[in-house]
Amino acid sequence: MSTTAFIAGGIAACGAVTVTHGFETVKIRLQLQGELQAKKDAPRLYRGVIHGMTVIVQNEGVRGLLRGLGCAYIYQMTLNGCRLGFYEPIRQSLTTTLFHDPKVQSLGVNIFSGATSGILGAAAGSPFFLVKTRLQSYSPFLPVGTQHHYRNALDGMKRIYNAEGVRGLYRGVGPAMVRTGFGSSVQLPTYFFAKRRLVRHLDMQEGPALHLLSSAASGVVVCCVMHPPDTVMNRMYNQTGNLYNGAFDCLFRTVRTEGVLAVYKGFFAHLARILPHTILTLSLAEQTNKWMRRVEDRLLSKPLKEKL
Ligand SMILES: *[C@@H]1O[C@H](CO)[C@@H](O)[C@H](O)[C@H]1NC(C)=O
């Protein structure tokens, strides 16, 4: 993928973030609700995606859904910046080592480089994700989780730094990296897999309908693998002090007290956020690739024809 495709991807991602941020807010509150409580004792303030959206808008207005949006942009730009900056160097050095030629395109190497640069981006952006999560779980009406009343992203970062130092800012960075690594390594392979199946079994042609269906399939799989580490991450982000000794401790205690399905709390809200996101970014990537090929064809063929 080229720089243009990455930048287009970044812009598409920010647009998608704006549209889907509300689902993320509901998701976080669903994931934190009933933490380490047996099912029958846990109060259910939010009863699912639709109910969650409705009560948040009723009590807090649309502003309630959009808490932490600024932070979400900064995170998205950090993530995409890292992808842009690290992808090519990683890809080139790997292909040079493996094939002794930096120009070889290998799907495996490309996916690995994409996942690695995503993981680096997640590590770099984790403090923003932390503050974003805390801003989104803050509610003066139906609070779940520790209520951190930060005025904005900068205020949040300053207060965390002053109280807990750099370690406090990087709380939960492990599951954050796992989460993004899972998502980035699964997205493209499942997309290409679904596309091949649809072409072979349903005889579909290259075009928007095929891109839409394949990216939707990819989005569902991405959500399934990403959601458990995402739940762990949000619970690590919520804690002040040390409720858990680490990500595995959090996972085991969650499953023991709330049951295995607890790691899938908020799944449908996550799906509502991931589906449009994946469809938009993947379809857009296909479009930009098509346009670029056309431009390249024109630029390359014209001078040739003139010479002939
Ligand atoms: C959030 O973290 C605090 C500790 O800081 C803990 O007491 C609480 O149970 C956690 N979860 C929720 C949903 O409040």
mmCIF file of C-alpha atoms and ligand atoms in Angstrom:
data_model
loop_
_atom_site.group_PDB
_atom_site.id
_atom_site.type_symbol
_atom_site.label_atom_id
_atom_site.label_comp_id
_atom_site.label_asym_id
_atom_site.label_seq_id
_atom_site.Cartn_x
_atom_site.Cartn_y
_atom_site.Cartn_z
ATOM 1 C CA MET A 1 0.000 0.000 0.000
ATOM 2 C CA SER A 2 1.224 3.499 -0.746
ATOM 3 C CA THR A 3 1.336 6.718 1.256
ATOM 4 C CA THR A 4 -1.802 8.009 -0.464
ATOM 5 C CA ALA A 5 -3.699 4.896 0.510
ATOM 6 C CA PHE A 6 -2.548 5.252 4.112
ATOM 7 C CA ILE A 7 -3.534 8.923 4.294
ATOM 8 C CA ALA A 8 -6.891 8.190 2.691
ATOM 9 C CA GLY A 9 -7.260 5.390 5.213
ATOM 10 C CA GLY A 10 -6.488 7.790 8.062
ATOM 11 C CA ILE A 11 -9.070 10.316 6.913
ATOM 12 C CA ALA A 12 -11.662 7.590 6.451
ATOM 13 C CA ALA A 13 -10.851 6.275 9.919
ATOM 14 C CA CYS A 14 -11.434 9.714 11.525
ATOM 15 C CA GLY A 15 -14.751 10.033 9.707
ATOM 16 C CA ALA A 16 -15.754 6.567 10.824
ATOM 17 C CA VAL A 17 -14.676 7.372 14.399
ATOM 18 C CA THR A 18 -17.057 10.357 14.503
ATOM 19 C CA VAL A 19 -20.012 8.320 13.303
ATOM 20 C CA THR A 20 -19.380 5.320 15.538
ATOM 21 C CA HIS A 21 -18.084 6.972 18.725
ATOM 22 C CA GLY A 22 -21.477 6.698 20.450
ATOM 23 C CA PHE A 23 -21.424 2.912 20.148
ATOM 24 C CA GLU A 24 -17.971 2.886 21.714
ATOM 25 C CA THR A 25 -19.285 4.844 24.702
ATOM 26 C CA VAL A 26 -22.116 2.353 25.223
ATOM 27 C CA LYS A 27 -19.688 -0.542 24.751
ATOM 28 C CA ILE A 28 -17.324 0.685 27.452
ATOM 29 C CA ARG A 29 -20.125 1.095 29.967
ATOM 30 C CA LEU A 30 -21.508 -2.362 29.150
ATOM 31 C CA GLN A 31 -18.046 -3.906 29.549
ATOM 32 C CA LEU A 32 -17.481 -2.343 32.960
ATOM 33 C CA GLN A 33 -20.950 -3.027 34.283
ATOM 34 C CA GLY A 34 -21.107 -5.798 36.892
ATOM 35 C CA GLU A 35 -17.325 -6.147 37.092
ATOM 36 C CA LEU A 36 -16.334 -9.017 39.433
ATOM 37 C CA GLN A 37 -19.923 -9.496 40.545
ATOM 38 C CA ALA A 38 -21.979 -12.663 40.137
ATOM 39 C CA LYS A 39 -24.631 -12.273 37.460
ATOM 40 C CA LYS A 40 -27.570 -12.247 39.874
ATOM 41 C CA ASP A 41 -26.066 -9.507 42.091
ATOM 42 C CA ALA A 42 -25.024 -7.201 39.295
ATOM 43 C CA PRO A 43 -27.228 -4.173 38.621
ATOM 44 C CA ARG A 44 -27.911 -3.665 34.924
ATOM 45 C CA LEU A 45 -28.034 0.063 34.341
ATOM 46 C CA TYR A 46 -27.495 -0.415 30.610
ATOM 47 C CA ARG A 47 -29.468 -3.227 29.028
ATOM 48 C CA GLY A 48 -27.913 -3.436 25.550
ATOM 49 C CA VAL A 49 -26.926 -1.229 22.637
ATOM 50 C CA ILE A 50 -30.285 0.420 21.915
ATOM 51 C CA HIS A 51 -31.264 0.838 25.559
ATOM 52 C CA GLY A 52 -27.794 2.178 26.353
ATOM 53 C CA MET A 53 -27.873 4.764 23.564
ATOM 54 C CA THR A 54 -31.381 5.843 24.591
ATOM 55 C CA VAL A 55 -30.683 6.382 28.284
ATOM 56 C CA ILE A 56 -27.408 8.175 27.597
ATOM 57 C CA VAL A 57 -29.079 10.599 25.189
ATOM 58 C CA GLN A 58 -32.043 11.093 27.574
ATOM 59 C CA ASN A 59 -29.858 11.810 30.614
ATOM 60 C CA GLU A 60 -26.727 13.373 29.179
ATOM 61 C CA GLY A 61 -27.721 14.484 25.671
ATOM 62 C CA VAL A 62 -25.793 13.692 22.495
ATOM 63 C CA ARG A 63 -22.783 15.217 24.297
ATOM 64 C CA GLY A 64 -22.886 12.206 26.625
ATOM 65 C CA LEU A 65 -22.387 9.860 23.699
ATOM 66 C CA LEU A 66 -19.565 11.980 22.313
ATOM 67 C CA ARG A 67 -17.474 12.231 25.498
ATOM 68 C CA GLY A 68 -13.794 11.718 24.660
ATOM 69 C CA LEU A 69 -14.184 12.287 20.907
ATOM 70 C CA GLY A 70 -11.167 14.628 20.783
ATOM 71 C CA CYS A 71 -9.064 11.941 22.428
ATOM 72 C CA ALA A 72 -10.352 9.385 19.936
ATOM 73 C CA TYR A 73 -9.063 11.585 17.063
ATOM 74 C CA ILE A 74 -5.637 11.949 18.667
ATOM 75 C CA TYR A 75 -5.475 8.189 19.181
ATOM 76 C CA GLN A 76 -6.562 7.508 15.613
ATOM 77 C CA MET A 77 -3.923 9.892 14.248
ATOM 78 C CA THR A 78 -1.202 8.349 16.423
ATOM 79 C CA LEU A 79 -2.197 4.867 15.294
ATOM 80 C CA ASN A 80 -2.326 5.750 11.618
ATOM 81 C CA GLY A 81 0.829 7.852 11.858
ATOM 82 C CA CYS A 82 2.694 4.859 13.259
ATOM 83 C CA ARG A 83 1.257 2.593 10.589
ATOM 84 C CA LEU A 84 2.394 5.069 7.959
ATOM 85 C CA GLY A 85 5.848 5.501 9.504
ATOM 86 C CA PHE A 86 6.680 1.901 10.401
ATOM 87 C CA TYR A 87 4.987 -0.176 7.718
ATOM 88 C CA GLU A 88 7.361 0.378 4.789
ATOM 89 C CA PRO A 89 10.631 0.133 6.773
ATOM 90 C CA ILE A 90 9.487 -3.108 8.436
ATOM 91 C CA ARG A 91 8.219 -4.549 5.161
ATOM 92 C CA GLN A 92 11.347 -3.629 3.243
ATOM 93 C CA SER A 93 13.816 -4.969 5.774
ATOM 94 C CA LEU A 94 11.836 -8.207 6.047
ATOM 95 C CA THR A 95 11.574 -8.781 2.306
ATOM 96 C CA THR A 96 15.253 -7.942 1.928
ATOM 97 C CA THR A 97 16.169 -10.541 4.550
ATOM 98 C CA LEU A 98 13.786 -13.203 3.222
ATOM 99 C CA PHE A 99 13.892 -12.705 -0.544
ATOM 100 C CA HIS A 100 17.057 -10.581 -1.010
ATOM 101 C CA ASP A 101 14.915 -8.043 -2.900
ATOM 102 C CA PRO A 102 13.002 -5.200 -1.206
ATOM 103 C CA LYS A 103 10.515 -4.973 -4.080
ATOM 104 C CA VAL A 104 8.963 -8.431 -3.671
ATOM 105 C CA GLN A 105 5.312 -8.275 -2.525
ATOM 106 C CA SER A 106 4.476 -11.122 -0.173
ATOM 107 C CA LEU A 107 1.033 -11.257 1.457
ATOM 108 C CA GLY A 108 2.410 -12.866 4.611
ATOM 109 C CA VAL A 109 5.114 -10.221 5.040
ATOM 110 C CA ASN A 110 2.634 -7.425 4.319
ATOM 111 C CA ILE A 111 0.200 -8.690 6.937
ATOM 112 C CA PHE A 112 2.967 -9.165 9.486
ATOM 113 C CA SER A 113 4.282 -5.636 8.843
ATOM 114 C CA GLY A 114 0.756 -4.238 9.120
ATOM 115 C CA ALA A 115 0.143 -5.989 12.424
ATOM 116 C CA THR A 116 3.543 -4.991 13.843
ATOM 117 C CA SER A 117 3.153 -1.340 12.921
ATOM 118 C CA GLY A 118 -0.379 -1.426 14.372
ATOM 119 C CA ILE A 119 0.938 -2.860 17.635
ATOM 120 C CA LEU A 120 3.598 -0.127 17.822
ATOM 121 C CA GLY A 121 0.866 2.446 17.180
ATOM 122 C CA ALA A 122 -1.301 0.978 19.921
ATOM 123 C CA ALA A 123 1.613 1.187 22.352
ATOM 124 C CA ALA A 124 2.303 4.811 21.425
ATOM 125 C CA GLY A 125 -1.364 5.768 21.604
ATOM 126 C CA SER A 126 -2.282 3.866 24.775
ATOM 127 C CA PRO A 127 -2.290 6.935 27.083
ATOM 128 C CA PHE A 128 -4.844 8.641 24.807
ATOM 129 C CA PHE A 129 -6.932 5.501 24.729
ATOM 130 C CA LEU A 130 -6.777 5.366 28.527
ATOM 131 C CA VAL A 131 -7.999 8.946 28.955
ATOM 132 C CA LYS A 132 -10.630 8.434 26.266
ATOM 133 C CA THR A 133 -11.985 5.366 28.055
ATOM 134 C CA ARG A 134 -12.168 7.217 31.358
ATOM 135 C CA LEU A 135 -13.895 10.217 29.758
ATOM 136 C CA GLN A 136 -16.440 7.903 28.143
ATOM 137 C CA SER A 137 -17.233 5.970 31.312
ATOM 138 C CA TYR A 138 -17.831 9.170 33.278
ATOM 139 C CA SER A 139 -21.541 9.791 33.772
ATOM 140 C CA PRO A 140 -23.249 12.030 36.319
ATOM 141 C CA PHE A 141 -26.454 9.978 35.926
ATOM 142 C CA LEU A 142 -25.775 6.256 35.523
ATOM 143 C CA PRO A 143 -22.119 5.803 36.494
ATOM 144 C CA VAL A 144 -20.265 2.535 35.980
ATOM 145 C CA GLY A 145 -16.599 2.196 36.797
ATOM 146 C CA THR A 146 -14.347 4.590 38.677
ATOM 147 C CA GLN A 147 -15.521 8.101 37.923
ATOM 148 C CA HIS A 148 -12.561 10.166 36.784
ATOM 149 C CA HIS A 149 -13.804 13.672 36.176
ATOM 150 C CA TYR A 150 -11.258 14.995 33.672
ATOM 151 C CA ARG A 151 -12.116 18.256 31.904
ATOM 152 C CA ASN A 152 -10.484 17.143 28.639
ATOM 153 C CA ALA A 153 -7.710 15.005 27.201
ATOM 154 C CA LEU A 154 -4.846 17.237 28.340
ATOM 155 C CA ASP A 155 -6.247 17.674 31.845
ATOM 156 C CA GLY A 156 -6.632 13.902 32.125
ATOM 157 C CA MET A 157 -3.076 13.192 31.001
ATOM 158 C CA LYS A 158 -1.670 15.815 33.385
ATOM 159 C CA ARG A 159 -3.578 14.504 36.355
ATOM 160 C CA ILE A 160 -2.634 10.884 35.687
ATOM 161 C CA TYR A 161 1.016 11.871 35.246
ATOM 162 C CA ASN A 162 1.060 13.915 38.447
ATOM 163 C CA ALA A 163 -0.539 11.167 40.508
ATOM 164 C CA GLU A 164 1.077 8.050 39.062
ATOM 165 C CA GLY A 165 3.849 9.114 36.690
ATOM 166 C CA VAL A 166 4.576 7.555 33.307
ATOM 167 C CA ARG A 167 3.558 4.117 34.625
ATOM 168 C CA GLY A 168 0.062 5.421 35.258
ATOM 169 C CA LEU A 169 -0.172 6.676 31.681
ATOM 170 C CA TYR A 170 0.859 3.296 30.330
ATOM 171 C CA ARG A 171 -1.558 1.283 32.454
ATOM 172 C CA GLY A 172 -3.158 -1.447 30.322
ATOM 173 C CA VAL A 173 -0.698 -1.056 27.427
ATOM 174 C CA GLY A 174 -0.241 -4.871 27.218
ATOM 175 C CA PRO A 175 -3.863 -5.791 26.426
ATOM 176 C CA ALA A 176 -4.091 -2.681 24.227
ATOM 177 C CA MET A 177 -1.261 -4.046 22.058
ATOM 178 C CA VAL A 178 -2.731 -7.561 22.013
ATOM 179 C CA ARG A 179 -6.122 -6.177 21.029
ATOM 180 C CA THR A 180 -4.808 -4.166 18.097
ATOM 181 C CA GLY A 181 -2.419 -6.958 17.059
ATOM 182 C CA PHE A 182 -5.307 -9.442 16.918
ATOM 183 C CA GLY A 183 -7.461 -7.024 14.942
ATOM 184 C CA SER A 184 -4.780 -5.963 12.449
ATOM 185 C CA SER A 185 -3.523 -9.464 11.727
ATOM 186 C CA VAL A 186 -7.001 -10.907 11.164
ATOM 187 C CA GLN A 187 -8.568 -8.121 9.109
ATOM 188 C CA LEU A 188 -6.890 -8.507 5.716
ATOM 189 C CA PRO A 189 -6.587 -12.311 5.587
ATOM 190 C CA THR A 190 -10.302 -12.742 6.397
ATOM 191 C CA TYR A 191 -11.157 -10.043 3.866
ATOM 192 C CA PHE A 192 -9.293 -11.817 1.054
ATOM 193 C CA PHE A 193 -10.612 -15.201 2.198
ATOM 194 C CA ALA A 194 -14.241 -14.009 2.151
ATOM 195 C CA LYS A 195 -13.694 -12.355 -1.214
ATOM 196 C CA ARG A 196 -12.343 -15.548 -2.782
ATOM 197 C CA ARG A 197 -15.226 -17.617 -1.372
ATOM 198 C CA LEU A 198 -17.847 -15.158 -2.615
ATOM 199 C CA VAL A 199 -16.322 -15.113 -6.078
ATOM 200 C CA ARG A 200 -16.018 -18.887 -6.231
ATOM 201 C CA HIS A 201 -19.324 -19.985 -4.672
ATOM 202 C CA LEU A 202 -21.685 -17.099 -5.447
ATOM 203 C CA ASP A 203 -20.021 -16.110 -8.691
ATOM 204 C CA MET A 204 -19.751 -12.466 -7.601
ATOM 205 C CA GLN A 205 -17.887 -9.926 -9.722
ATOM 206 C CA GLU A 206 -15.257 -7.402 -8.580
ATOM 207 C CA GLY A 207 -17.144 -4.276 -7.437
ATOM 208 C CA PRO A 208 -18.760 -2.388 -4.525
ATOM 209 C CA ALA A 209 -21.172 -5.220 -3.590
ATOM 210 C CA LEU A 210 -18.326 -7.726 -3.300
ATOM 211 C CA HIS A 211 -16.216 -5.246 -1.293
ATOM 212 C CA LEU A 212 -19.138 -4.553 1.033
ATOM 213 C CA LEU A 213 -19.886 -8.208 1.773
ATOM 214 C CA SER A 214 -16.244 -9.248 2.177
ATOM 215 C CA SER A 215 -15.446 -6.323 4.472
ATOM 216 C CA ALA A 216 -18.582 -7.019 6.542
ATOM 217 C CA ALA A 217 -17.477 -10.641 6.973
ATOM 218 C CA SER A 218 -14.017 -9.455 7.945
ATOM 219 C CA GLY A 219 -15.524 -6.995 10.460
ATOM 220 C CA VAL A 220 -17.466 -9.748 12.247
ATOM 221 C CA VAL A 221 -14.358 -11.936 12.614
ATOM 222 C CA VAL A 222 -12.226 -8.979 13.732
ATOM 223 C CA CYS A 223 -14.803 -8.158 16.408
ATOM 224 C CA CYS A 224 -14.858 -11.752 17.680
ATOM 225 C CA VAL A 225 -11.088 -11.952 18.193
ATOM 226 C CA MET A 226 -10.644 -8.374 19.388
ATOM 227 C CA HIS A 227 -13.421 -8.205 21.951
ATOM 228 C CA PRO A 228 -11.983 -10.324 24.814
ATOM 229 C CA PRO A 229 -8.664 -8.413 25.017
ATOM 230 C CA ASP A 230 -10.671 -5.205 24.584
ATOM 231 C CA THR A 231 -12.763 -6.013 27.661
ATOM 232 C CA VAL A 232 -9.627 -6.789 29.673
ATOM 233 C CA MET A 233 -8.044 -3.558 28.480
ATOM 234 C CA ASN A 234 -11.028 -1.450 29.526
ATOM 235 C CA ARG A 235 -11.075 -3.002 32.967
ATOM 236 C CA MET A 236 -7.352 -2.341 33.368
ATOM 237 C CA TYR A 237 -7.962 1.241 32.261
ATOM 238 C CA ASN A 238 -10.788 1.667 34.787
ATOM 239 C CA GLN A 239 -8.807 0.674 37.832
ATOM 240 C CA THR A 240 -7.015 3.191 39.973
ATOM 241 C CA GLY A 241 -4.749 1.519 42.436
ATOM 242 C CA ASN A 242 -4.196 -2.130 41.730
ATOM 243 C CA LEU A 243 -7.350 -4.177 41.563
ATOM 244 C CA TYR A 244 -5.594 -6.653 39.243
ATOM 245 C CA ASN A 245 -2.011 -7.900 39.179
ATOM 246 C CA GLY A 246 -2.008 -7.900 35.390
ATOM 247 C CA ALA A 247 -3.971 -8.705 32.264
ATOM 248 C CA PHE A 248 -4.128 -12.469 32.908
ATOM 249 C CA ASP A 249 -5.242 -11.940 36.488
ATOM 250 C CA CYS A 250 -8.011 -9.703 35.158
ATOM 251 C CA LEU A 251 -9.060 -12.281 32.556
ATOM 252 C CA PHE A 252 -9.119 -15.196 35.027
ATOM 253 C CA ARG A 253 -10.997 -13.333 37.757
ATOM 254 C CA THR A 254 -13.524 -11.966 35.273
ATOM 255 C CA VAL A 255 -14.264 -15.448 33.923
ATOM 256 C CA ARG A 256 -14.384 -16.989 37.412
ATOM 257 C CA THR A 257 -16.847 -14.521 38.922
ATOM 258 C CA GLU A 258 -18.982 -13.532 35.932
ATOM 259 C CA GLY A 259 -18.755 -16.593 33.670
ATOM 260 C CA VAL A 260 -17.007 -17.131 30.319
ATOM 261 C CA LEU A 261 -19.435 -14.937 28.391
ATOM 262 C CA ALA A 262 -18.395 -11.920 30.477
ATOM 263 C CA VAL A 263 -15.477 -11.316 28.108
ATOM 264 C CA TYR A 264 -18.127 -10.745 25.435
ATOM 265 C CA LYS A 265 -20.049 -8.097 27.380
ATOM 266 C CA GLY A 266 -20.779 -5.177 25.040
ATOM 267 C CA PHE A 267 -20.125 -7.323 21.932
ATOM 268 C CA PHE A 268 -22.998 -5.940 19.868
ATOM 269 C CA ALA A 269 -22.066 -2.345 20.648
ATOM 270 C CA HIS A 270 -18.529 -3.202 19.514
ATOM 271 C CA LEU A 271 -19.889 -4.806 16.342
ATOM 272 C CA ALA A 272 -21.979 -1.709 15.629
ATOM 273 C CA ARG A 273 -18.776 0.304 15.883
ATOM 274 C CA ILE A 274 -16.465 -2.057 13.969
ATOM 275 C CA LEU A 275 -18.713 -2.959 11.023
ATOM 276 C CA PRO A 276 -19.095 0.530 9.498
ATOM 277 C CA HIS A 277 -15.448 1.221 10.335
ATOM 278 C CA THR A 278 -14.153 -1.878 8.534
ATOM 279 C CA ILE A 279 -16.512 -1.526 5.581
ATOM 280 C CA LEU A 280 -15.555 2.116 5.099
ATOM 281 C CA THR A 281 -11.798 1.688 5.380
ATOM 282 C CA LEU A 282 -11.528 -1.497 3.296
ATOM 283 C CA SER A 283 -13.895 -0.358 0.531
ATOM 284 C CA LEU A 284 -12.107 2.964 0.425
ATOM 285 C CA ALA A 285 -8.748 1.220 0.187
ATOM 286 C CA GLU A 286 -10.069 -0.781 -2.793
ATOM 287 C CA GLN A 287 -11.298 2.424 -4.457
ATOM 288 C CA THR A 288 -8.031 4.309 -3.925
ATOM 289 C CA ASN A 289 -6.079 1.349 -5.243
ATOM 290 C CA LYS A 290 -8.254 1.292 -8.346
ATOM 291 C CA TRP A 291 -7.866 5.041 -8.901
ATOM 292 C CA MET A 292 -4.142 4.839 -8.406
ATOM 293 C CA ARG A 293 -3.788 2.037 -10.885
ATOM 294 C CA ARG A 294 -5.740 4.103 -13.397
ATOM 295 C CA VAL A 295 -3.566 7.173 -12.773
ATOM 296 C CA GLU A 296 -0.435 5.094 -13.023
ATOM 297 C CA ASP A 297 -1.637 3.547 -16.284
ATOM 298 C CA ARG A 298 -2.294 6.978 -17.737
ATOM 299 C CA LEU A 299 0.994 8.505 -16.578
ATOM 300 C CA LEU A 300 3.001 5.542 -17.786
ATOM 301 C CA SER A 301 1.258 4.942 -21.075
ATOM 302 C CA LYS A 302 1.098 8.545 -22.330
ATOM 303 C CA PRO A 303 4.814 9.307 -22.691
ATOM 304 C CA LEU A 304 5.280 5.866 -24.194
ATOM 305 C CA LYS A 305 2.672 6.492 -26.852
ATOM 306 C CA GLU A 306 4.111 9.909 -27.628
ATOM 307 C CA LYS A 307 7.509 8.385 -28.144
ATOM 308 C CA LEU A 308 6.061 5.807 -30.481
HETATM 309 C C1 LIG B 1 -13.062 -0.017 38.554
HETATM 310 O O1 LIG B 1 -11.905 0.127 39.350
HETATM 311 C C2 LIG B 1 -12.092 0.238 40.763
HETATM 312 C C3 LIG B 1 -10.748 0.345 41.425
HETATM 313 O O2 LIG B 1 -10.110 1.485 41.034
HETATM 314 C C4 LIG B 1 -12.856 -0.958 41.307
HETATM 315 O O3 LIG B 1 -13.151 -0.763 42.676
HETATM 316 C C5 LIG B 1 -14.136 -1.160 40.517
HETATM 317 O O4 LIG B 1 -14.757 -2.362 40.927
HETATM 318 C C6 LIG B 1 -13.822 -1.236 39.019
HETATM 319 N N1 LIG B 1 -14.990 -1.497 38.238
HETATM 320 C C7 LIG B 1 -16.129 -0.852 38.280
HETATM 321 C C8 LIG B 1 -17.190 -1.301 37.354
HETATM 322 O O5 LIG B 1 -16.319 0.076 39.008
#
